PDB file of N, CA and C in Angstrom:
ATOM      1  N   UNK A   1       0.837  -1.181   0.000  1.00 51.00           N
ATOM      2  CA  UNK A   1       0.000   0.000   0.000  1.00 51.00           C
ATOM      3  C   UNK A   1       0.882   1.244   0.000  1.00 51.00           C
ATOM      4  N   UNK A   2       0.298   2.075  -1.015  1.00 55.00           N
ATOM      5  CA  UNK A   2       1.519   3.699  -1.027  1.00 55.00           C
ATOM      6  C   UNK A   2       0.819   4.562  -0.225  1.00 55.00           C
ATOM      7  N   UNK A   3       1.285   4.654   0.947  1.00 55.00           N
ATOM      8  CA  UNK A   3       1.092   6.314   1.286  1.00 55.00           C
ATOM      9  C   UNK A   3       1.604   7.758   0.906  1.00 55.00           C
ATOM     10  N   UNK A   4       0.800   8.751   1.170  1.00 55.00           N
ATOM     11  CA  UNK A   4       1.195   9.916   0.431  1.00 55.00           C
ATOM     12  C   UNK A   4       2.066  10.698   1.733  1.00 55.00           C
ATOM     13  N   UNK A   5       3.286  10.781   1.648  1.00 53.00           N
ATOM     14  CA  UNK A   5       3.881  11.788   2.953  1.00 53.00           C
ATOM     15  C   UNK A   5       4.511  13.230   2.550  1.00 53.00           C
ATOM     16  N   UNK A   6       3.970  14.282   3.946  1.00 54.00           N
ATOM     17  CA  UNK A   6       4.539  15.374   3.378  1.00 54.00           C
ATOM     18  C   UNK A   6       5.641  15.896   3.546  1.00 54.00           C
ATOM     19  N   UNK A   7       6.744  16.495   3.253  1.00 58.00           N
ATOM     20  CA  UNK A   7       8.061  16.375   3.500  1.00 58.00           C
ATOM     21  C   UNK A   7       8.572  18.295   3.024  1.00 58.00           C
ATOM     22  N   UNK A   8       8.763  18.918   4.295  1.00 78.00           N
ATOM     23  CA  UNK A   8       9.497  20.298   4.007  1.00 78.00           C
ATOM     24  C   UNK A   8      10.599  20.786   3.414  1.00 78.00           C
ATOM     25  N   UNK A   9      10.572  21.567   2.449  1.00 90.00           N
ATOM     26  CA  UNK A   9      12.097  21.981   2.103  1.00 90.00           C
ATOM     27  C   UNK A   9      11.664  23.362   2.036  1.00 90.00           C
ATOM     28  N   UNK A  10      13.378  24.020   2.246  1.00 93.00           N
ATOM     29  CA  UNK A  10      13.449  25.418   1.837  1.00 93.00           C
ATOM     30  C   UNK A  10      13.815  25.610   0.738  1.00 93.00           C
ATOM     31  N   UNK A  11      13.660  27.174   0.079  1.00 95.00           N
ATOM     32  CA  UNK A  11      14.396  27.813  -0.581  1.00 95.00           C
ATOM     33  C   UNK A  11      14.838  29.009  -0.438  1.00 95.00           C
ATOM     34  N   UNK A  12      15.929  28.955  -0.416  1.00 96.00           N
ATOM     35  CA  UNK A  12      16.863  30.302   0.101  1.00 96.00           C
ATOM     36  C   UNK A  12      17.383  31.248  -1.364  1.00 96.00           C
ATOM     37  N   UNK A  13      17.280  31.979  -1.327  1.00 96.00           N
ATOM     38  CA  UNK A  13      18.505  33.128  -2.562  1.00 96.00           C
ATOM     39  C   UNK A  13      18.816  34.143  -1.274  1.00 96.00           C
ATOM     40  N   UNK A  14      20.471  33.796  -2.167  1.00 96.00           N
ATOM     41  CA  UNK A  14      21.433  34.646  -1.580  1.00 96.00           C
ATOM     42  C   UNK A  14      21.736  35.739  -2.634  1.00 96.00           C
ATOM     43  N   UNK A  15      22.000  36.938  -2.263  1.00 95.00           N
ATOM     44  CA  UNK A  15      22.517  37.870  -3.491  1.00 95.00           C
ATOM     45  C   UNK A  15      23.768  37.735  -3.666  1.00 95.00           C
ATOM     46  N   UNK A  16      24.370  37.298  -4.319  1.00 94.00           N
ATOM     47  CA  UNK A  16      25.866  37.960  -4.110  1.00 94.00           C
ATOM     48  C   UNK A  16      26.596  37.892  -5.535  1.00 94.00           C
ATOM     49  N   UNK A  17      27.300  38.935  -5.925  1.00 90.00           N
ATOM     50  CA  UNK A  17      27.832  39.348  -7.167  1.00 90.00           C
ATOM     51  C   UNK A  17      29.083  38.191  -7.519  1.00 90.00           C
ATOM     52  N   UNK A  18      28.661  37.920  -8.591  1.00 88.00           N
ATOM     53  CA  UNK A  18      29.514  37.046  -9.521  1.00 88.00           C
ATOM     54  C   UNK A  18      30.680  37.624 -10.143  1.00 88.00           C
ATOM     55  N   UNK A  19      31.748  37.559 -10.185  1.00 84.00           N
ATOM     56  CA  UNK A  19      32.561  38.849 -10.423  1.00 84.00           C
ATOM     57  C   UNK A  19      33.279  37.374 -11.948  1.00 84.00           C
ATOM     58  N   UNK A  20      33.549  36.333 -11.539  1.00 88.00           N
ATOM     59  CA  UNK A  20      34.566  35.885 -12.111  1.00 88.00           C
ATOM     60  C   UNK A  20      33.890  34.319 -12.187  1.00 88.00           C
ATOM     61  N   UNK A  21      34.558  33.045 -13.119  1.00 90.00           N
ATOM     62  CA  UNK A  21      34.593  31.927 -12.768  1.00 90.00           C
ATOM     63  C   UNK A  21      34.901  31.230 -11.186  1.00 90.00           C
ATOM     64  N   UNK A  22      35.862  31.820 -11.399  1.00 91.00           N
ATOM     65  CA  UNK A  22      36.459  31.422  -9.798  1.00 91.00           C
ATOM     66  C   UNK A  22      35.596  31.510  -8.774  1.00 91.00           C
ATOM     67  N   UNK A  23      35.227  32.917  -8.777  1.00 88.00           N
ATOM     68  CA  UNK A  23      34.029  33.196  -7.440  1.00 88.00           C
ATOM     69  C   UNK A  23      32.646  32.233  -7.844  1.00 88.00           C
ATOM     70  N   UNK A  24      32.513  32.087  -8.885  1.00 91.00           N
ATOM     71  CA  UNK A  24      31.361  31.002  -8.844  1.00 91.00           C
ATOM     72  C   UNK A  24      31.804  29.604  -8.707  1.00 91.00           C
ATOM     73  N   UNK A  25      32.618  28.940  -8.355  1.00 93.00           N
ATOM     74  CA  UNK A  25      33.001  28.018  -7.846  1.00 93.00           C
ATOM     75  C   UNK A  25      33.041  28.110  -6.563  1.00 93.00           C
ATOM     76  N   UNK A  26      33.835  28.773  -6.376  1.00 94.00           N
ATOM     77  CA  UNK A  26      33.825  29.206  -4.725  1.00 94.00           C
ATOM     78  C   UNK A  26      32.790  28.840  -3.869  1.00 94.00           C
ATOM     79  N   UNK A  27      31.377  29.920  -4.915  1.00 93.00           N
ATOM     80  CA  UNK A  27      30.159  29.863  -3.903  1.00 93.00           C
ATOM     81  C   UNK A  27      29.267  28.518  -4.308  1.00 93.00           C
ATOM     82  N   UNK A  28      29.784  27.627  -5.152  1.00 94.00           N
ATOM     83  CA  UNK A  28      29.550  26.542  -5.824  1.00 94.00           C
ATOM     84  C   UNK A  28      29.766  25.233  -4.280  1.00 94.00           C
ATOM     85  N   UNK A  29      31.228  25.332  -4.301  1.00 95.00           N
ATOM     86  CA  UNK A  29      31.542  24.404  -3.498  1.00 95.00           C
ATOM     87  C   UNK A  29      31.028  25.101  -1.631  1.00 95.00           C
ATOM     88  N   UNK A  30      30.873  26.313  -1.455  1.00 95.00           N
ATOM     89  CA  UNK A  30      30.339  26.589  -0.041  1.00 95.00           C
ATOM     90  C   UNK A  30      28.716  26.338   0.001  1.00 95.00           C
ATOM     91  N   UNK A  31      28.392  26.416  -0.772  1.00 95.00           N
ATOM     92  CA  UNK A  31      26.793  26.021  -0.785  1.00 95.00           C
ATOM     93  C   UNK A  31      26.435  24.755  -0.962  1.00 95.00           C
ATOM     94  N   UNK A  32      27.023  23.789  -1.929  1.00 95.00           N
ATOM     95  CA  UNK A  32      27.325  22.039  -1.465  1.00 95.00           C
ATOM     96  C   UNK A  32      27.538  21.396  -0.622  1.00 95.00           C
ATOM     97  N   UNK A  33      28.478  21.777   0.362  1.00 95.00           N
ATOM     98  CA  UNK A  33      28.825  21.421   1.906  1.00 95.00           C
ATOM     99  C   UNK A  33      27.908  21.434   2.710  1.00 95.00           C
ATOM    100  N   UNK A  34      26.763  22.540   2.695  1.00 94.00           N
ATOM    101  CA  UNK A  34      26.678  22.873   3.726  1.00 94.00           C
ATOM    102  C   UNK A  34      25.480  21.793   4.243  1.00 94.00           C
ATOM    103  N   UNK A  35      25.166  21.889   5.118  1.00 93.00           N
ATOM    104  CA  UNK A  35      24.329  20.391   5.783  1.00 93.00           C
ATOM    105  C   UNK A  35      22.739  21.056   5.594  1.00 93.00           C
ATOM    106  N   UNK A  36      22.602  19.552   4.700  1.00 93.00           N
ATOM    107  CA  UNK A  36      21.278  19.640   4.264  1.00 93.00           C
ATOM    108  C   UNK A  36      20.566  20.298   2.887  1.00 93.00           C
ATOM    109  N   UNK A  37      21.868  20.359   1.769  1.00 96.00           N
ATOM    110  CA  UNK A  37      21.600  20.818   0.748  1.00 96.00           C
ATOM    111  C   UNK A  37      21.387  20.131  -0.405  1.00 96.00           C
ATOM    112  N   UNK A  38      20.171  19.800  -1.285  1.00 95.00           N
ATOM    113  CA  UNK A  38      19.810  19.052  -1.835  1.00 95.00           C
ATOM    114  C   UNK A  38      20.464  19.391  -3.117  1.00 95.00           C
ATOM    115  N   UNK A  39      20.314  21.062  -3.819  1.00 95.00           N
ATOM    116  CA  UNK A  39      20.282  21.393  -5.156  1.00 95.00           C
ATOM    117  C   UNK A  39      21.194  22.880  -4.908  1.00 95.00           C
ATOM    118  N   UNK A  40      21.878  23.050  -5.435  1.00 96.00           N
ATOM    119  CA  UNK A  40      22.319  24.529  -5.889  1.00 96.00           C
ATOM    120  C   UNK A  40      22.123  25.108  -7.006  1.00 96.00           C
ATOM    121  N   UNK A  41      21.739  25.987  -7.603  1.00 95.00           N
ATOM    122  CA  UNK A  41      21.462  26.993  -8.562  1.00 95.00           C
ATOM    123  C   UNK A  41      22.336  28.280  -8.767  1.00 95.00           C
ATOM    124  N   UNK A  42      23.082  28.537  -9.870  1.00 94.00           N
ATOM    125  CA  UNK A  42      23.413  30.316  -9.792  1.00 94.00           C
ATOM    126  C   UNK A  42      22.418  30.989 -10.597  1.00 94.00           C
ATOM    127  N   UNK A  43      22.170  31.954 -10.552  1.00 92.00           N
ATOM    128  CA  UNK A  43      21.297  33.030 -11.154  1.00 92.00           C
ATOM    129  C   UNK A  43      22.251  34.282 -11.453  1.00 92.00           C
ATOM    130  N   UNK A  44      21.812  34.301 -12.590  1.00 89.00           N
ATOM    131  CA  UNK A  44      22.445  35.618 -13.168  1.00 89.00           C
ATOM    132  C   UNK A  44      21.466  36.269 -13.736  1.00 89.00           C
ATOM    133  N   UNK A  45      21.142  37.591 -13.449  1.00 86.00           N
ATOM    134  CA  UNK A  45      20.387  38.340 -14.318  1.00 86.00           C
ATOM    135  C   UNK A  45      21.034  39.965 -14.350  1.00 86.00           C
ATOM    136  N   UNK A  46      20.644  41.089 -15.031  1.00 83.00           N
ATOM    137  CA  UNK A  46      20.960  42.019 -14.855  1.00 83.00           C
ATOM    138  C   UNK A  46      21.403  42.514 -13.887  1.00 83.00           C
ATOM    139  N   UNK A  47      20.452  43.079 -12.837  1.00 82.00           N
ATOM    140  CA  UNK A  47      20.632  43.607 -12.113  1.00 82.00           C
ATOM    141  C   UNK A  47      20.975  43.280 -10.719  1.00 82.00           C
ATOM    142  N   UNK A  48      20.707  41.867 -10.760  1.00 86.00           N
ATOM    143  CA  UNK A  48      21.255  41.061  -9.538  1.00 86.00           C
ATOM    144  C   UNK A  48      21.802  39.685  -9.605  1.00 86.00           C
ATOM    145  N   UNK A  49      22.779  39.427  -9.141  1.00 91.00           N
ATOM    146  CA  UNK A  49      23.764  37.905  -9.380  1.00 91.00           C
ATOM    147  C   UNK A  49      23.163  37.320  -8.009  1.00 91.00           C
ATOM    148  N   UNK A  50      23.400  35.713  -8.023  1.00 94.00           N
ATOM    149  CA  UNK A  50      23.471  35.267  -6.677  1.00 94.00           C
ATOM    150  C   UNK A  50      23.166  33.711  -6.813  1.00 94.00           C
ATOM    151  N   UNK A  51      22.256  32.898  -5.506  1.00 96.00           N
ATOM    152  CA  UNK A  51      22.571  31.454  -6.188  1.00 96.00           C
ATOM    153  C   UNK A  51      20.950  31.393  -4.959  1.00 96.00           C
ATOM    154  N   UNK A  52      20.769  30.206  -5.538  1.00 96.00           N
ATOM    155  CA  UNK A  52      19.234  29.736  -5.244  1.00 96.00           C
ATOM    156  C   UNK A  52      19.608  28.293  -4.197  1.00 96.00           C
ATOM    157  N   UNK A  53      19.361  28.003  -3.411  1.00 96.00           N
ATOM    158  CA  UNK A  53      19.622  26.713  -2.689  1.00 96.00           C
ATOM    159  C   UNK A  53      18.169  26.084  -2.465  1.00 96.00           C
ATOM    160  N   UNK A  54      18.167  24.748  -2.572  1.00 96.00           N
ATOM    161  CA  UNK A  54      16.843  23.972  -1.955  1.00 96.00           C
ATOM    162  C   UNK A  54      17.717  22.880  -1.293  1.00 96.00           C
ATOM    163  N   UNK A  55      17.162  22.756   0.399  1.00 95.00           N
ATOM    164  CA  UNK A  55      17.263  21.691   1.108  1.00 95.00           C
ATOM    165  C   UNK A  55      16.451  21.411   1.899  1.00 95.00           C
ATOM    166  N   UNK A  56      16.623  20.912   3.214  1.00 93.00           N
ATOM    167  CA  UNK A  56      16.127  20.624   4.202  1.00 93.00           C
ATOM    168  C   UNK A  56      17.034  20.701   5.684  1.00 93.00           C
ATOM    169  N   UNK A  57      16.370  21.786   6.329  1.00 89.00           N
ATOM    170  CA  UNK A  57      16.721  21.901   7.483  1.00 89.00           C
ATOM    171  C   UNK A  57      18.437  23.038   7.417  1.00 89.00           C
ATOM    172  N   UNK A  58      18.492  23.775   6.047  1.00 92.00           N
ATOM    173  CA  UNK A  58      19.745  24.298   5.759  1.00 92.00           C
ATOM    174  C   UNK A  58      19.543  25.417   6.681  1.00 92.00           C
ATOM    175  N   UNK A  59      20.746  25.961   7.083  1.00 94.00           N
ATOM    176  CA  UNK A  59      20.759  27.275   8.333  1.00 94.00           C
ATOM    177  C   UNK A  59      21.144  28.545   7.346  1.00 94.00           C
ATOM    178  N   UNK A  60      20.294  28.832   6.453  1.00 95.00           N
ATOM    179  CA  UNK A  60      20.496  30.128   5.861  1.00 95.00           C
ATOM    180  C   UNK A  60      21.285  31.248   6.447  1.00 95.00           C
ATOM    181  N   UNK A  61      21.584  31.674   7.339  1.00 95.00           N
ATOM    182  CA  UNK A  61      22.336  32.767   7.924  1.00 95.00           C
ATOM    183  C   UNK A  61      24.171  32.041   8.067  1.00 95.00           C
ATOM    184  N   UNK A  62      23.660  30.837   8.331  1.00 96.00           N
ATOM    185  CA  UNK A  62      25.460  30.147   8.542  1.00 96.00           C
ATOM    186  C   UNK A  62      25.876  30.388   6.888  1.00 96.00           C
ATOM    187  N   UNK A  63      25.094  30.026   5.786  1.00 96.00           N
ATOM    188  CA  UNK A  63      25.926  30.351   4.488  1.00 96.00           C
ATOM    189  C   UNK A  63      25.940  31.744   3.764  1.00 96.00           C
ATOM    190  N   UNK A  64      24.916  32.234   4.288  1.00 96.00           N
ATOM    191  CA  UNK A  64      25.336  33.711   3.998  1.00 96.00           C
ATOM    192  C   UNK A  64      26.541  33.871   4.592  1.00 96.00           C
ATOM    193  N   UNK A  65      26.934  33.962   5.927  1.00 96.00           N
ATOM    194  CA  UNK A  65      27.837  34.686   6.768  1.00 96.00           C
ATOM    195  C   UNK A  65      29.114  33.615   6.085  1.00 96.00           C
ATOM    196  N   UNK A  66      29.166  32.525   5.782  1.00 96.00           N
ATOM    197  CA  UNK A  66      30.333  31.860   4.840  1.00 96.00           C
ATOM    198  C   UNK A  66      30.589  32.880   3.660  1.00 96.00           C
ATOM    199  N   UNK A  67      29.656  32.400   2.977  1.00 95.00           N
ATOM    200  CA  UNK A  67      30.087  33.388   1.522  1.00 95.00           C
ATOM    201  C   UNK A  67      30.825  34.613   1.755  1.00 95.00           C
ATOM    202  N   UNK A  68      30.128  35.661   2.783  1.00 95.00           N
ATOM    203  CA  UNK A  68      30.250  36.851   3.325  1.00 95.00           C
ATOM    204  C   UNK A  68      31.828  36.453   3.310  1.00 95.00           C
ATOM    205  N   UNK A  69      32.419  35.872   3.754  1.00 95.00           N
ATOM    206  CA  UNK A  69      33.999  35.634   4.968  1.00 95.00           C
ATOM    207  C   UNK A  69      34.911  35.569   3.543  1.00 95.00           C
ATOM    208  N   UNK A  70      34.297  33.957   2.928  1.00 92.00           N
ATOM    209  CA  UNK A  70      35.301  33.622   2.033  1.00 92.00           C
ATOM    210  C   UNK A  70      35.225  34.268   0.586  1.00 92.00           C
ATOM    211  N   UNK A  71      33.729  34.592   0.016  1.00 89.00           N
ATOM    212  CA  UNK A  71      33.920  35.231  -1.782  1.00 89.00           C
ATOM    213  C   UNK A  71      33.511  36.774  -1.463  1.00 89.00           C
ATOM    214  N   UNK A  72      32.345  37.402  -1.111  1.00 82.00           N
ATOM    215  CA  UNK A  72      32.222  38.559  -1.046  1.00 82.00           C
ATOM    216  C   UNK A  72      31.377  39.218   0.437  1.00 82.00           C
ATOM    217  N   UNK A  73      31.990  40.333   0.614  1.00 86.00           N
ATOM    218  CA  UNK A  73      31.655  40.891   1.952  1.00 86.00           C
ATOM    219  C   UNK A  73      30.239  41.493   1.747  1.00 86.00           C
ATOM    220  N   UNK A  74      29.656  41.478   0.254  1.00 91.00           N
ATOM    221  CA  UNK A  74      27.964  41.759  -0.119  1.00 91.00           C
ATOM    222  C   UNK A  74      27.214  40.944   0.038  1.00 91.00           C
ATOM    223  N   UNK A  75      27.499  39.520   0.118  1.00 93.00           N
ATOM    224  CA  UNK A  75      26.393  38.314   0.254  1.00 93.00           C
ATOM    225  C   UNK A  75      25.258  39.145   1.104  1.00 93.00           C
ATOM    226  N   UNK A  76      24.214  38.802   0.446  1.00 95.00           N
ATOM    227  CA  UNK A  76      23.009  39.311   1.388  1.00 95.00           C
ATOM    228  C   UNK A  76      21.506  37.913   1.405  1.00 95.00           C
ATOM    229  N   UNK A  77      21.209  37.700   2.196  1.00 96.00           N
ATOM    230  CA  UNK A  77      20.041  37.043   2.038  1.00 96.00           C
ATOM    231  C   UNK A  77      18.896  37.454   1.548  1.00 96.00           C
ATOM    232  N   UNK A  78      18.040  37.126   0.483  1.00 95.00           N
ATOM    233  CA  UNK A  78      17.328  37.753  -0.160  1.00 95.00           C
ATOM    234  C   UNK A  78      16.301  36.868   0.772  1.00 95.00           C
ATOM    235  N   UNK A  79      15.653  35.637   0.706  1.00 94.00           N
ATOM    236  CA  UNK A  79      14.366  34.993   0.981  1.00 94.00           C
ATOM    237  C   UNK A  79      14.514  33.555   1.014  1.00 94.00           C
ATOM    238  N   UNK A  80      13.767  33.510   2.403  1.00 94.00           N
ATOM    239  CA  UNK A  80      13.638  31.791   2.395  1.00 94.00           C
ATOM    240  C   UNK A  80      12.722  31.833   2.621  1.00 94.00           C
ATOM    241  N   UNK A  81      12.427  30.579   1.761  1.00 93.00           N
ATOM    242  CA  UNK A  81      10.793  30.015   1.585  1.00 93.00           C
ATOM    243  C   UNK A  81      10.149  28.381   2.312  1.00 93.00           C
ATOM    244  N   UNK A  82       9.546  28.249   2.198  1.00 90.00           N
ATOM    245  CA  UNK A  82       9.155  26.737   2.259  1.00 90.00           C
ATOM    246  C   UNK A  82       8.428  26.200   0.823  1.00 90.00           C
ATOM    247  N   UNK A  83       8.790  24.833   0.598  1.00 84.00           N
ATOM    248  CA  UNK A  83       8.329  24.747  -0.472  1.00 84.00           C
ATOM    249  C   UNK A  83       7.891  23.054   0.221  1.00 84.00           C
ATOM    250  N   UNK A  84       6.755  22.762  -0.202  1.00 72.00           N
ATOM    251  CA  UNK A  84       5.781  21.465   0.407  1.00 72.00           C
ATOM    252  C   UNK A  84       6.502  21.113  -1.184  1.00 72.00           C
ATOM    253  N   UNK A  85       6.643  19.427  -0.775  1.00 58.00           N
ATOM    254  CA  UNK A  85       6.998  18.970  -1.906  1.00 58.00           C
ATOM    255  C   UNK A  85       6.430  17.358  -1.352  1.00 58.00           C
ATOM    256  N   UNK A  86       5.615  16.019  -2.424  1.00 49.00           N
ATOM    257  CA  UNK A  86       4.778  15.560  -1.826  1.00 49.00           C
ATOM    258  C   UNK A  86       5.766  14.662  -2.479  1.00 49.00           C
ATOM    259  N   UNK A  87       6.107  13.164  -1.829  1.00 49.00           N
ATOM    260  CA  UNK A  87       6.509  12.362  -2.015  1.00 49.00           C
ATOM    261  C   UNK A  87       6.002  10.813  -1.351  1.00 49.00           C
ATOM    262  N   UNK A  88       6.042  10.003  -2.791  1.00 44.00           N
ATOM    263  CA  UNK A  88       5.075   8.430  -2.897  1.00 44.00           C
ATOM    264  C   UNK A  88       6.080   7.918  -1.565  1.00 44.00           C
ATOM    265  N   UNK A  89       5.964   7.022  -0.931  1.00 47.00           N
ATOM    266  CA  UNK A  89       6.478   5.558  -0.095  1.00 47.00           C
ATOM    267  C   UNK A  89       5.699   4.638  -0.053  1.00 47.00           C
ATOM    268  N   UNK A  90       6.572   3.718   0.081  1.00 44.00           N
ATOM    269  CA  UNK A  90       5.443   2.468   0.271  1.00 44.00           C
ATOM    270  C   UNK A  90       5.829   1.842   1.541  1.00 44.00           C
TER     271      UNK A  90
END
C-alpha cells in the first residue's frame, strides 16, 4: 500500500555578485557542503547575481555569513521560503 507523505524543504537566494569563474566556484563548493543541501542553482540576471539553494533543514544565515567571509563581503540574504513537496512511499 503507497502512502502519500509530506516532506518540508526550503528555498533560500542569496545575493551575491559574480565577479569571475572562480568566485562562482567558490560559492559553488560553499553552498554544497553545507548540511542539508539538496540542489544549488546560480542566477544571473541584470541587475542582480546570486545562487538559489533547496534543502532541508539548511541554516540560511550560517551560508550567507560563509560566503560573506570567504567570496564577497555583499552576500546578502534575499528569501527563504518553504516549499511542500509531496513524495510516494510504500
Amino acid at each position: 500500500m503507497k502512502m502519500l507523505q509530506r516532506k518540508q524543504k526550503q528555498k533560500i537566494v542569496i545575493e551575491v555578485p559574480l565577479h569571475c569563474a572562480k568566485c562562482k566556484k567558490k560559492i559553488m563548493e560553499i553552498c554544497t557542503t553545507a548540511e542539508g543541501v539538496t540542489s544549488v542553482s546560480i542566477i544571473q540576471r541584470e541587475q542582480r547575481d546570486g545562487v538559489e539553494i533547496v534543502g532541508e533543514g539548511v541554516d540560511a544565515a550560517r551560508v550567507t555569513e560563509r560566503l560573506r567571509d570567504k567570496v564577497n563581503k555583499y552576500a546578502k540574504l534575499a528569501r527563504v521560503a518553504n516549499v511542500e513537496e509531496s513524495l510516494m512511499t510504500s
